[in-house]
Amino acid sequence: MKRLEKIAALKRLGLDLGEIAQVIDLYFVDPIGLRGKEKVLEILERHQAETTARLRELGRFREELDANIARMRRLIAELQGDATAV
């Protein structure tokens, strides 16, 4: 039962099944679970770095979207202006 509880706790932390497989045995070979905790910390720090990188990419994408939306609005306004001038 303890193993299932540990797996559930690791899932709640955001670890996928592959990462849980890397960690789970470490908790049970070390009486205080230090090695398991160190591995979880390593994984969480990697998740944090990946998330930060993705957020930067999303920020750049958002800026591109904003610029494209503004460009389309200007083009539409220009075309509407040309259509009323005819």
CSV table of C-alpha atoms in Angstrom, one decimal:
chain,number,residue,atom,x,y,z
A,1,MET,CA,0.0,0.0,0.0
A,2,LYS,CA,2.9,2.4,0.8
A,3,ARG,CA,4.2,2.0,-2.7
A,4,LEU,CA,0.8,3.0,-4.3
A,5,GLU,CA,0.6,6.0,-2.0
A,6,LYS,CA,4.1,7.1,-3.0
A,7,ILE,CA,3.2,6.7,-6.7
A,8,ALA,CA,0.1,8.8,-6.2
A,9,ALA,CA,2.0,11.5,-4.3
A,10,LEU,CA,4.6,11.6,-7.1
A,11,LYS,CA,1.9,11.9,-9.7
A,12,ARG,CA,0.4,14.9,-7.8
A,13,LEU,CA,3.9,16.5,-8.0
A,14,GLY,CA,3.6,16.3,-11.8
A,15,LEU,CA,5.9,13.4,-12.5
A,16,ASP,CA,5.0,11.2,-15.5
A,17,LEU,CA,5.1,7.4,-15.2
A,18,GLY,CA,8.7,7.2,-16.7
A,19,GLU,CA,9.9,9.6,-14.1
A,20,ILE,CA,8.1,7.8,-11.3
A,21,ALA,CA,9.8,4.6,-12.4
A,22,GLN,CA,13.2,6.3,-12.1
A,23,VAL,CA,12.3,7.4,-8.5
A,24,ILE,CA,10.1,4.9,-6.8
A,25,ASP,CA,12.7,2.2,-5.9
A,26,LEU,CA,15.0,4.8,-4.5
A,27,TYR,CA,12.4,5.6,-1.8
A,28,PHE,CA,12.4,2.0,-0.6
A,29,VAL,CA,16.1,1.2,-0.6
A,30,ASP,CA,16.9,4.2,1.6
A,31,PRO,CA,15.1,4.3,5.0
A,32,ILE,CA,14.8,8.1,5.0
A,33,GLY,CA,14.1,8.4,1.3
A,34,LEU,CA,16.9,10.9,0.7
A,35,ARG,CA,18.0,9.5,-2.6
A,36,GLY,CA,14.4,9.5,-3.9
A,37,LYS,CA,13.9,13.0,-2.7
A,38,GLU,CA,17.1,14.2,-4.4
A,39,LYS,CA,16.0,12.6,-7.7
A,40,VAL,CA,12.5,14.1,-7.4
A,41,LEU,CA,14.2,17.5,-6.8
A,42,GLU,CA,16.3,17.0,-9.9
A,43,ILE,CA,13.2,16.2,-12.0
A,44,LEU,CA,11.2,19.1,-10.6
A,45,GLU,CA,14.0,21.5,-11.3
A,46,ARG,CA,14.1,20.2,-14.9
A,47,HIS,CA,10.3,20.7,-15.2
A,48,GLN,CA,10.7,24.2,-13.9
A,49,ALA,CA,13.4,25.1,-16.5
A,50,GLU,CA,11.3,23.5,-19.3
A,51,THR,CA,8.3,25.5,-18.1
A,52,THR,CA,10.3,28.7,-18.0
A,53,ALA,CA,11.5,28.1,-21.6
A,54,ARG,CA,8.0,27.3,-22.8
A,55,LEU,CA,6.6,30.5,-21.2
A,56,ARG,CA,9.3,32.5,-23.0
A,57,GLU,CA,8.3,30.9,-26.3
A,58,LEU,CA,4.6,31.5,-25.6
A,59,GLY,CA,5.4,35.2,-24.9
A,60,ARG,CA,7.2,35.5,-28.2
A,61,PHE,CA,4.3,33.7,-30.0
A,62,ARG,CA,1.8,36.1,-28.3
A,63,GLU,CA,3.8,39.1,-29.5
A,64,GLU,CA,3.7,37.7,-33.1
A,65,LEU,CA,0.0,37.1,-32.8
A,66,ASP,CA,-0.6,40.6,-31.6
A,67,ALA,CA,1.4,42.0,-34.5
A,68,ASN,CA,-0.4,39.9,-37.0
A,69,ILE,CA,-3.8,40.8,-35.7
A,70,ALA,CA,-2.9,44.5,-35.8
A,71,ARG,CA,-1.6,44.1,-39.4
A,72,MET,CA,-4.8,42.3,-40.5
A,73,ARG,CA,-7.0,45.0,-38.9
A,74,ARG,CA,-5.0,47.7,-40.7
A,75,LEU,CA,-5.4,45.9,-44.0
A,76,ILE,CA,-9.1,45.4,-43.5
A,77,ALA,CA,-9.6,49.0,-42.6
A,78,GLU,CA,-7.6,50.1,-45.7
A,79,LEU,CA,-9.6,47.8,-47.9
A,80,GLN,CA,-12.9,49.0,-46.4
A,81,GLY,CA,-11.7,52.6,-47.0
A,82,ASP,CA,-10.8,51.8,-50.6
A,83,ALA,CA,-14.2,50.1,-51.1
A,84,THR,CA,-16.1,53.2,-49.9
A,85,ALA,CA,-14.0,55.5,-52.1
A,86,VAL,CA,-15.1,53.6,-55.3
